[in-house]
């Protein structure tokens, strides 16, 4: 029945350009309103605030302790960009101010990094708090080493959000903080042949991650190229070139490999990830040959109504399906874009957030601890800020890597 409804809607769009425009505008308004309401419920009355990434699922009474206070910077950066795409500058600024504050204030380091997550809620004076919980068994305040760490890709996403805010508001502090973050990446994770993973673990002695991620290098490429357009500084052109050269190395005939192992050799080709197939050519408009990765994803990663995270096809990943919807729009296929986006309304929860998955759990094949190889990272059917923001980006046809609406 859902497929029939989607088919009718899409046929109407083809038959009537006016109806198509009206339908797209209505869809955009629904997604923007839902995201705004969900974010505003957490940040209202604040000048700087982080948004909690997850809410408890319908079969849960509360979130696991490790997620209960967590505001992942990737999700919050996406929310900033999506709110700007919706022209909701006031809410975008509140979340962006928290990200900007974090880039300038850390409880341990002074080198310009951000952590993978902060404690949700209002950011006051001092340094932003990291997530944590009281462990009654051990009688200690516990923190998650992965959340305390710094992923190169997350640093770049925060910079992308701040550049988006800079172009929306002309506030030079956002540009300065985006430069600070990118300078951290250049100084701390550049290998000369691609940008390494970042740092993991507890303060003050963290483990350096020596593997290189294709996804992270997309993010660094996008922010460095953007900064070079704005500032003309050669160091950003050099950073963009380094990241792009790695992406070319990771492209294997018709799709992208995950990255490298810690020793620098390319990752196992059997390990697939949807975003790795979509993001590179979304970020690099002049690499049309790499769009074959979209067809590769459609062949190897699809499930009913959308896309899985990886190749095991164990369930529909809502965030990734929204990414694919935007990817098809960038690739010039608005019909397929709409076919993927429209059914996601079934994943909307009362708060306005979309669930992260449609099934109870979706595997990624990745590890929560980036220093290990155990495949224990899963997405669960919980309302998720990141999934909601990506769906909003798809509805607004906004490319977060370039800060521009798709033509």
Short mmCIF file of C-alpha atoms in Angstrom, two decimals:
data_model
loop_
_atom_site.label_atom_id
_atom_site.label_comp_id
_atom_site.label_asym_id
_atom_site.label_seq_id
_atom_site.Cartn_x
_atom_site.Cartn_y
_atom_site.Cartn_z
CA UNK A 1 0.00 0.00 0.00
CA UNK A 2 2.80 2.44 0.87
CA UNK A 3 4.49 1.80 -2.47
CA UNK A 4 1.24 2.55 -4.29
CA UNK A 5 0.88 5.84 -2.45
CA UNK A 6 4.44 6.83 -3.32
CA UNK A 7 3.89 5.86 -6.97
CA UNK A 8 0.75 7.99 -7.20
CA UNK A 9 2.49 10.97 -5.63
CA UNK A 10 5.46 10.69 -7.95
CA UNK A 11 3.24 10.27 -11.03
CA UNK A 12 1.38 13.42 -10.05
CA UNK A 13 4.67 15.25 -9.77
CA UNK A 14 5.66 14.22 -13.27
CA UNK A 15 2.25 15.09 -14.69
CA UNK A 16 2.07 18.55 -13.14
CA UNK A 17 5.11 20.75 -12.43
CA UNK A 18 2.93 22.99 -10.26
CA UNK A 19 1.79 20.00 -8.22
CA UNK A 20 5.37 18.84 -7.94
CA UNK A 21 6.51 22.19 -6.59
CA UNK A 22 3.59 22.32 -4.18
CA UNK A 23 4.28 18.79 -2.95
CA UNK A 24 7.96 19.48 -2.42
CA UNK A 25 7.24 22.70 -0.56
CA UNK A 26 4.76 20.92 1.69
CA UNK A 27 7.27 18.17 2.37
CA UNK A 28 9.98 20.71 3.13
CA UNK A 29 7.70 22.56 5.55
CA UNK A 30 6.79 19.36 7.42
CA UNK A 31 10.40 18.34 7.90
CA UNK A 32 11.55 21.82 8.90
CA UNK A 33 8.71 22.23 11.41
CA UNK A 34 9.35 18.83 12.99
CA UNK A 35 13.09 19.47 13.36
CA UNK A 36 12.51 22.98 14.72
CA UNK A 37 9.97 21.80 17.28
CA UNK A 38 12.19 18.97 18.48
CA UNK A 39 15.24 21.22 18.79
CA UNK A 40 13.38 24.14 20.34
CA UNK A 41 11.99 21.89 23.05
CA UNK A 42 15.57 21.37 24.25
CA UNK A 43 17.24 24.74 23.61
CA UNK A 44 14.45 27.26 24.29
CA UNK A 45 15.62 30.22 26.35
CA UNK A 46 19.31 29.48 25.88
CA UNK A 47 22.00 31.34 23.96
CA UNK A 48 24.15 28.23 23.56
CA UNK A 49 22.93 24.67 23.97
CA UNK A 50 23.63 21.13 22.82
CA UNK A 51 20.77 18.90 21.71
CA UNK A 52 20.55 15.34 23.00
CA UNK A 53 21.11 12.96 20.12
CA UNK A 54 18.62 10.25 21.08
CA UNK A 55 15.35 9.77 22.90
CA UNK A 56 14.28 6.47 24.38
CA UNK A 57 12.47 4.08 22.06
CA UNK A 58 8.81 3.19 22.37
CA UNK A 59 9.71 -0.06 24.15
CA UNK A 60 12.08 1.64 26.58
CA UNK A 61 11.38 3.61 29.75
CA UNK A 62 14.69 5.46 29.49
CA UNK A 63 17.89 5.60 27.46
CA UNK A 64 20.94 3.51 28.38
CA UNK A 65 23.22 5.40 30.77
CA UNK A 66 25.84 5.88 28.07
CA UNK A 67 23.39 7.80 25.87
CA UNK A 68 21.13 9.53 28.38
CA UNK A 69 23.02 12.84 28.40
CA UNK A 70 24.94 12.55 25.13
CA UNK A 71 24.85 15.23 22.46
CA UNK A 72 27.05 13.94 19.65
CA UNK A 73 28.73 16.80 17.80
CA UNK A 74 28.07 15.19 14.42
CA UNK A 75 24.32 15.17 15.08
CA UNK A 76 24.39 18.72 16.41
CA UNK A 77 26.42 19.94 13.43
CA UNK A 78 23.88 18.35 11.09
CA UNK A 79 21.07 20.05 13.01
CA UNK A 80 22.73 23.45 12.58
CA UNK A 81 23.08 22.96 8.84
CA UNK A 82 19.53 21.65 8.43
CA UNK A 83 18.09 24.54 10.47
CA UNK A 84 19.96 27.02 8.27
CA UNK A 85 18.56 25.22 5.21
CA UNK A 86 15.12 25.78 6.77
CA UNK A 87 16.05 29.45 7.35
CA UNK A 88 15.56 28.95 11.09
CA UNK A 89 18.62 31.00 11.96
CA UNK A 90 17.69 31.59 15.60
CA UNK A 91 17.66 27.90 16.55
CA UNK A 92 20.68 27.17 14.36
CA UNK A 93 22.63 29.89 16.15
CA UNK A 94 21.86 28.49 19.62
CA UNK A 95 23.29 25.08 18.71
CA UNK A 96 26.09 26.63 16.65
CA UNK A 97 27.13 28.80 19.60
CA UNK A 98 27.57 25.67 21.71
CA UNK A 99 29.75 24.08 19.02
CA UNK A 100 31.74 27.28 18.66
CA UNK A 101 32.23 27.55 22.42
CA UNK A 102 33.44 23.95 22.56
CA UNK A 103 36.03 24.65 19.85
CA UNK A 104 37.54 27.36 22.03
CA UNK A 105 37.21 25.80 25.47
CA UNK A 106 38.25 22.31 26.54
CA UNK A 107 38.77 20.96 30.01
CA UNK A 108 42.18 19.46 29.14
CA UNK A 109 43.46 20.40 25.68
CA UNK A 110 44.17 23.81 24.18
CA UNK A 111 44.92 22.73 20.61
CA UNK A 112 41.54 23.49 19.01
CA UNK A 113 39.88 20.07 18.99
CA UNK A 114 36.30 19.21 19.86
CA UNK A 115 35.16 16.01 21.56
CA UNK A 116 32.89 13.48 19.90
CA UNK A 117 30.09 14.30 22.34
CA UNK A 118 29.15 16.81 25.02
CA UNK A 119 26.56 16.80 27.74
CA UNK A 120 23.20 17.87 26.35
CA UNK A 121 21.78 21.13 27.60
CA UNK A 122 22.77 24.73 28.13
CA UNK A 123 26.43 25.66 27.85
CA UNK A 124 27.52 28.13 30.52
CA UNK A 125 30.84 29.61 31.52
CA UNK A 126 34.00 27.57 31.90
CA UNK A 127 34.33 24.47 29.75
CA UNK A 128 31.47 22.42 28.29
CA UNK A 129 30.78 19.25 30.24
CA UNK A 130 31.24 15.83 28.69
CA UNK A 131 28.57 13.13 28.94
CA UNK A 132 28.68 10.75 31.85
CA UNK A 133 26.73 8.84 34.48
CA UNK A 134 27.04 7.60 38.03
CA UNK A 135 28.09 3.95 38.13
CA UNK A 136 26.54 2.71 41.35
CA UNK A 137 28.36 -0.63 41.20
CA UNK A 138 31.82 0.93 41.05
CA UNK A 139 30.82 4.10 42.93
CA UNK A 140 32.44 6.31 40.31
CA UNK A 141 31.46 8.94 37.77
CA UNK A 142 31.81 7.09 34.47
CA UNK A 143 32.50 8.42 31.00
CA UNK A 144 32.65 6.77 27.58
CA UNK A 145 36.17 6.79 26.07
CA UNK A 146 34.79 6.99 22.52
CA UNK A 147 32.67 10.02 23.40
CA UNK A 148 35.62 11.67 25.16
CA UNK A 149 37.77 11.13 22.08
CA UNK A 150 38.07 13.23 18.94
CA UNK A 151 37.18 11.90 15.51
CA UNK A 152 38.66 13.77 12.57
CA UNK A 153 35.38 13.56 10.69
CA UNK A 154 33.46 15.04 13.62
CA UNK A 155 35.88 17.96 13.82
CA UNK A 156 35.30 18.64 10.12
CA UNK A 157 31.51 18.40 10.48
CA UNK A 158 31.56 21.00 13.25
CA UNK A 159 33.62 23.23 10.96
CA UNK A 160 31.10 22.70 8.14
CA UNK A 161 28.29 23.74 10.48
CA UNK A 162 30.16 26.87 11.54
CA UNK A 163 30.93 27.80 7.93
CA UNK A 164 27.24 27.37 7.12
CA UNK A 165 26.38 29.70 10.00
CA UNK A 166 29.05 32.18 8.95
CA UNK A 167 27.56 32.48 5.47
CA UNK A 168 24.06 32.80 6.96
CA UNK A 169 24.93 35.43 9.57
CA UNK A 170 28.22 37.05 8.49
CA UNK A 171 29.49 36.61 12.05
CA UNK A 172 33.29 36.37 11.68
CA UNK A 173 33.66 34.35 14.90
CA UNK A 174 32.14 31.32 13.17
CA UNK A 175 34.70 31.57 10.37
CA UNK A 176 37.53 31.92 12.87
CA UNK A 177 36.40 28.84 14.78
CA UNK A 178 36.03 26.82 11.58
CA UNK A 179 39.61 27.75 10.73
CA UNK A 180 40.76 26.80 14.23
CA UNK A 181 39.22 23.33 13.88
CA UNK A 182 40.64 22.76 10.40
CA UNK A 183 44.06 23.95 11.53
CA UNK A 184 43.86 21.32 14.30
CA UNK A 185 43.28 18.63 11.67
CA UNK A 186 46.16 19.86 9.52
CA UNK A 187 48.53 19.96 12.49
CA UNK A 188 47.50 16.77 14.28
CA UNK A 189 46.10 14.14 11.90
CA UNK A 190 47.60 14.80 8.47
CA UNK A 191 49.78 11.93 7.27
CA UNK A 192 50.75 13.60 4.00
CA UNK A 193 48.70 10.92 2.21
CA UNK A 194 45.37 11.42 3.92
CA UNK A 195 43.98 12.46 7.28
CA UNK A 196 44.12 9.88 10.07
CA UNK A 197 41.27 8.93 12.38
CA UNK A 198 41.92 11.18 15.37
CA UNK A 199 42.27 10.32 19.06
CA UNK A 200 40.52 7.91 21.41
CA UNK A 201 40.25 7.49 25.15
CA UNK A 202 40.35 9.32 28.43
CA UNK A 203 42.20 12.52 29.28
CA UNK A 204 44.98 13.39 29.28
CA UNK A 205 46.71 10.49 27.51
CA UNK A 206 44.67 9.52 24.48
CA UNK A 207 45.48 6.93 21.84
CA UNK A 208 46.34 8.20 18.36
CA UNK A 209 44.27 6.49 15.64
CA UNK A 210 46.56 5.70 12.71
CA UNK A 211 44.01 4.29 10.26
CA UNK A 212 42.58 6.57 7.58
CA UNK A 213 38.85 6.83 6.90
CA UNK A 214 37.43 7.60 3.46
CA UNK A 215 34.49 9.31 5.14
CA UNK A 216 36.73 11.53 7.27
CA UNK A 217 38.71 12.63 4.23
CA UNK A 218 35.50 13.62 2.45
CA UNK A 219 34.68 15.83 5.42
CA UNK A 220 38.14 17.40 5.55
CA UNK A 221 38.11 17.94 1.79
CA UNK A 222 34.77 19.73 1.96
CA UNK A 223 35.71 22.07 4.78
CA UNK A 224 39.22 22.79 3.47
CA UNK A 225 37.95 23.54 -0.04
CA UNK A 226 35.28 25.82 1.43
CA UNK A 227 37.83 27.66 3.56
CA UNK A 228 40.12 28.10 0.57
CA UNK A 229 37.23 29.65 -1.38
CA UNK A 230 36.63 32.08 1.49
CA UNK A 231 40.18 32.90 2.57
CA UNK A 232 42.48 32.02 -0.32
CA UNK A 233 44.99 30.57 2.17
CA UNK A 234 47.25 27.99 0.49
CA UNK A 235 47.25 25.66 3.50
CA UNK A 236 43.57 24.91 2.90
CA UNK A 237 44.13 24.18 -0.78
CA UNK A 238 46.91 21.80 0.26
CA UNK A 239 44.68 20.09 2.82
CA UNK A 240 41.88 19.68 0.28
CA UNK A 241 44.35 18.23 -2.21
CA UNK A 242 45.71 15.73 0.31
CA UNK A 243 42.21 14.55 1.21
CA UNK A 244 41.14 14.31 -2.42
CA UNK A 245 44.19 12.29 -3.37
CA UNK A 246 43.31 9.80 -0.67
CA UNK A 247 39.73 9.59 -1.96
CA UNK A 248 41.06 8.80 -5.41
CA UNK A 249 43.21 6.06 -3.90
CA UNK A 250 40.19 4.62 -2.08
CA UNK A 251 38.05 4.50 -5.25
CA UNK A 252 38.04 0.94 -6.58
CA UNK A 253 36.62 0.73 -10.14
CA UNK A 254 33.01 1.63 -9.27
CA UNK A 255 32.86 2.15 -5.50
CA UNK A 256 34.80 3.40 -2.49
CA UNK A 257 36.67 1.33 0.06
CA UNK A 258 36.22 2.11 3.73
CA UNK A 259 39.74 3.51 4.10
CA UNK A 260 42.92 1.93 5.42
CA UNK A 261 43.99 -0.36 8.22
CA UNK A 262 46.30 1.01 10.94
CA UNK A 263 49.33 -0.13 8.93
CA UNK A 264 48.27 1.98 5.94
CA UNK A 265 47.10 -0.85 3.67
CA UNK A 266 43.65 -0.50 2.17
CA UNK A 267 40.70 -1.83 4.14
CA UNK A 268 39.03 -5.18 3.50
CA UNK A 269 36.97 -4.71 0.32
CA UNK A 270 34.13 -6.76 1.80
CA UNK A 271 33.49 -4.03 4.39
CA UNK A 272 30.97 -1.65 2.89
CA UNK A 273 29.29 1.48 4.21
CA UNK A 274 26.55 3.46 2.51
CA UNK A 275 27.78 6.95 3.37
CA UNK A 276 31.20 6.09 1.96
CA UNK A 277 29.52 5.46 -1.42
CA UNK A 278 27.55 8.73 -1.35
CA UNK A 279 29.51 11.47 0.32
CA UNK A 280 32.64 11.72 -1.87
CA UNK A 281 30.91 12.76 -5.08
CA UNK A 282 28.32 14.80 -3.17
CA UNK A 283 31.25 16.84 -1.84
CA UNK A 284 33.29 16.93 -5.07
CA UNK A 285 31.12 18.16 -7.95
CA UNK A 286 33.86 17.74 -10.57
CA UNK A 287 34.27 13.98 -10.02
CA UNK A 288 31.38 12.61 -12.13
CA UNK A 289 32.98 9.20 -12.69
CA UNK A 290 32.73 8.51 -8.98
CA UNK A 291 28.95 8.73 -9.14
CA UNK A 292 29.06 5.10 -10.18
CA UNK A 293 29.26 4.46 -6.44
CA UNK A 294 25.56 5.39 -6.24
CA UNK A 295 24.66 2.56 -8.61
CA UNK A 296 26.96 0.29 -6.62
CA UNK A 297 25.06 1.19 -3.45
CA UNK A 298 21.73 0.59 -5.17
CA UNK A 299 22.92 -2.87 -6.15
CA UNK A 300 24.58 -3.93 -2.90
CA UNK A 301 23.02 -1.96 -0.04
CA UNK A 302 19.29 -1.63 -0.70
CA UNK A 303 16.53 -3.07 1.44
CA UNK A 304 12.75 -2.65 1.36
CA UNK A 305 11.88 1.08 1.22
CA UNK A 306 15.48 2.25 1.45
CA UNK A 307 19.08 1.42 2.26
CA UNK A 308 20.97 -0.53 4.88
CA UNK A 309 24.16 0.77 6.53
CA UNK A 310 26.25 -2.06 5.09
CA UNK A 311 26.00 -5.10 2.87
CA UNK A 312 24.33 -7.53 5.25
CA UNK A 313 20.92 -5.97 4.52
CA UNK A 314 19.57 -6.61 7.99
CA UNK A 315 17.32 -3.56 8.11
CA UNK A 316 16.56 -0.06 6.88
CA UNK A 317 18.88 2.67 8.15
CA UNK A 318 16.75 5.81 8.19
CA UNK A 319 19.62 8.29 8.27
CA UNK A 320 21.33 6.61 5.32
CA UNK A 321 18.11 6.40 3.34
CA UNK A 322 17.70 10.15 3.80
CA UNK A 323 21.29 10.63 2.64
CA UNK A 324 20.51 8.56 -0.45
CA UNK A 325 17.43 10.69 -1.13
CA UNK A 326 19.60 13.79 -1.20
CA UNK A 327 22.24 11.99 -3.25
CA UNK A 328 19.70 11.11 -5.95
CA UNK A 329 18.57 14.73 -6.08
CA UNK A 330 22.18 15.86 -6.53
CA UNK A 331 22.57 13.18 -9.23
CA UNK A 332 19.58 14.62 -11.11
CA UNK A 333 16.97 11.99 -10.23
CA UNK A 334 14.28 13.82 -8.20
CA UNK A 335 11.78 10.99 -8.74
CA UNK A 336 13.95 8.42 -6.94
CA UNK A 337 14.78 11.04 -4.32
CA UNK A 338 11.10 11.49 -3.53
CA UNK A 339 10.45 7.76 -3.53
CA UNK A 340 13.01 7.39 -0.75
CA UNK A 341 12.06 10.45 1.28
CA UNK A 342 8.26 10.23 1.35
CA UNK A 343 8.01 6.88 3.19
CA UNK A 344 10.23 8.18 5.99
CA UNK A 345 7.19 9.90 7.48
CA UNK A 346 6.31 6.43 8.77
CA UNK A 347 9.39 6.70 11.00
CA UNK A 348 8.34 10.00 12.58
CA UNK A 349 7.85 9.86 16.36
CA UNK A 350 5.67 12.12 18.55
CA UNK A 351 8.64 14.37 19.42
CA UNK A 352 9.26 15.14 15.75
CA UNK A 353 12.43 13.06 15.55
CA UNK A 354 12.66 10.17 13.12
CA UNK A 355 13.67 6.79 14.45
CA UNK A 356 17.23 5.77 13.60
CA UNK A 357 16.01 2.46 12.16
CA UNK A 358 12.73 0.93 11.09
CA UNK A 359 13.56 -2.50 12.46
CA UNK A 360 14.65 -3.07 16.06
CA UNK A 361 18.36 -3.00 15.23
CA UNK A 362 20.69 -2.45 12.28
CA UNK A 363 24.31 -3.59 12.29
CA UNK A 364 27.20 -1.56 10.92
CA UNK A 365 30.05 -4.07 10.97
CA UNK A 366 32.07 -1.46 12.88
CA UNK A 367 33.35 -1.21 16.43
CA UNK A 368 32.28 1.28 19.09
CA UNK A 369 35.91 1.38 20.19
CA UNK A 370 37.88 2.62 17.15
CA UNK A 371 41.03 0.89 18.39
CA UNK A 372 39.37 -2.54 18.11
CA UNK A 373 37.74 -4.64 15.38
CA UNK A 374 34.80 -6.17 17.25
CA UNK A 375 31.61 -5.44 15.29
CA UNK A 376 29.56 -4.14 18.24
CA UNK A 377 28.28 -0.82 16.87
CA UNK A 378 24.54 -0.96 16.12
CA UNK A 379 21.77 1.52 15.40
CA UNK A 380 18.55 0.94 17.30
CA UNK A 381 14.95 1.99 16.79
CA UNK A 382 15.20 5.17 18.82
CA UNK A 383 14.30 8.77 17.88
CA UNK A 384 17.49 10.27 16.47
CA UNK A 385 18.55 13.84 15.82
CA UNK A 386 20.98 12.85 13.06
CA UNK A 387 18.39 10.91 11.04
CA UNK A 388 15.94 13.80 11.40
CA UNK A 389 18.48 16.36 10.23
CA UNK A 390 19.48 14.32 7.15
CA UNK A 391 15.82 13.91 6.16
CA UNK A 392 15.41 17.67 6.49
CA UNK A 393 18.45 18.25 4.29
CA UNK A 394 16.94 15.93 1.69
CA UNK A 395 13.58 17.73 1.88
CA UNK A 396 15.22 21.13 1.49
CA UNK A 397 17.61 19.84 -1.22
CA UNK A 398 20.55 21.29 0.70
CA UNK A 399 24.07 19.97 0.15
CA UNK A 400 25.85 20.20 3.53
CA UNK A 401 29.28 19.78 1.94
CA UNK A 402 28.98 22.92 -0.18
CA UNK A 403 26.47 24.99 1.78
CA UNK A 404 24.28 25.35 -1.26
CA UNK A 405 20.82 24.33 -2.36
CA UNK A 406 20.83 21.72 -5.11
CA UNK A 407 19.86 23.16 -8.49
#
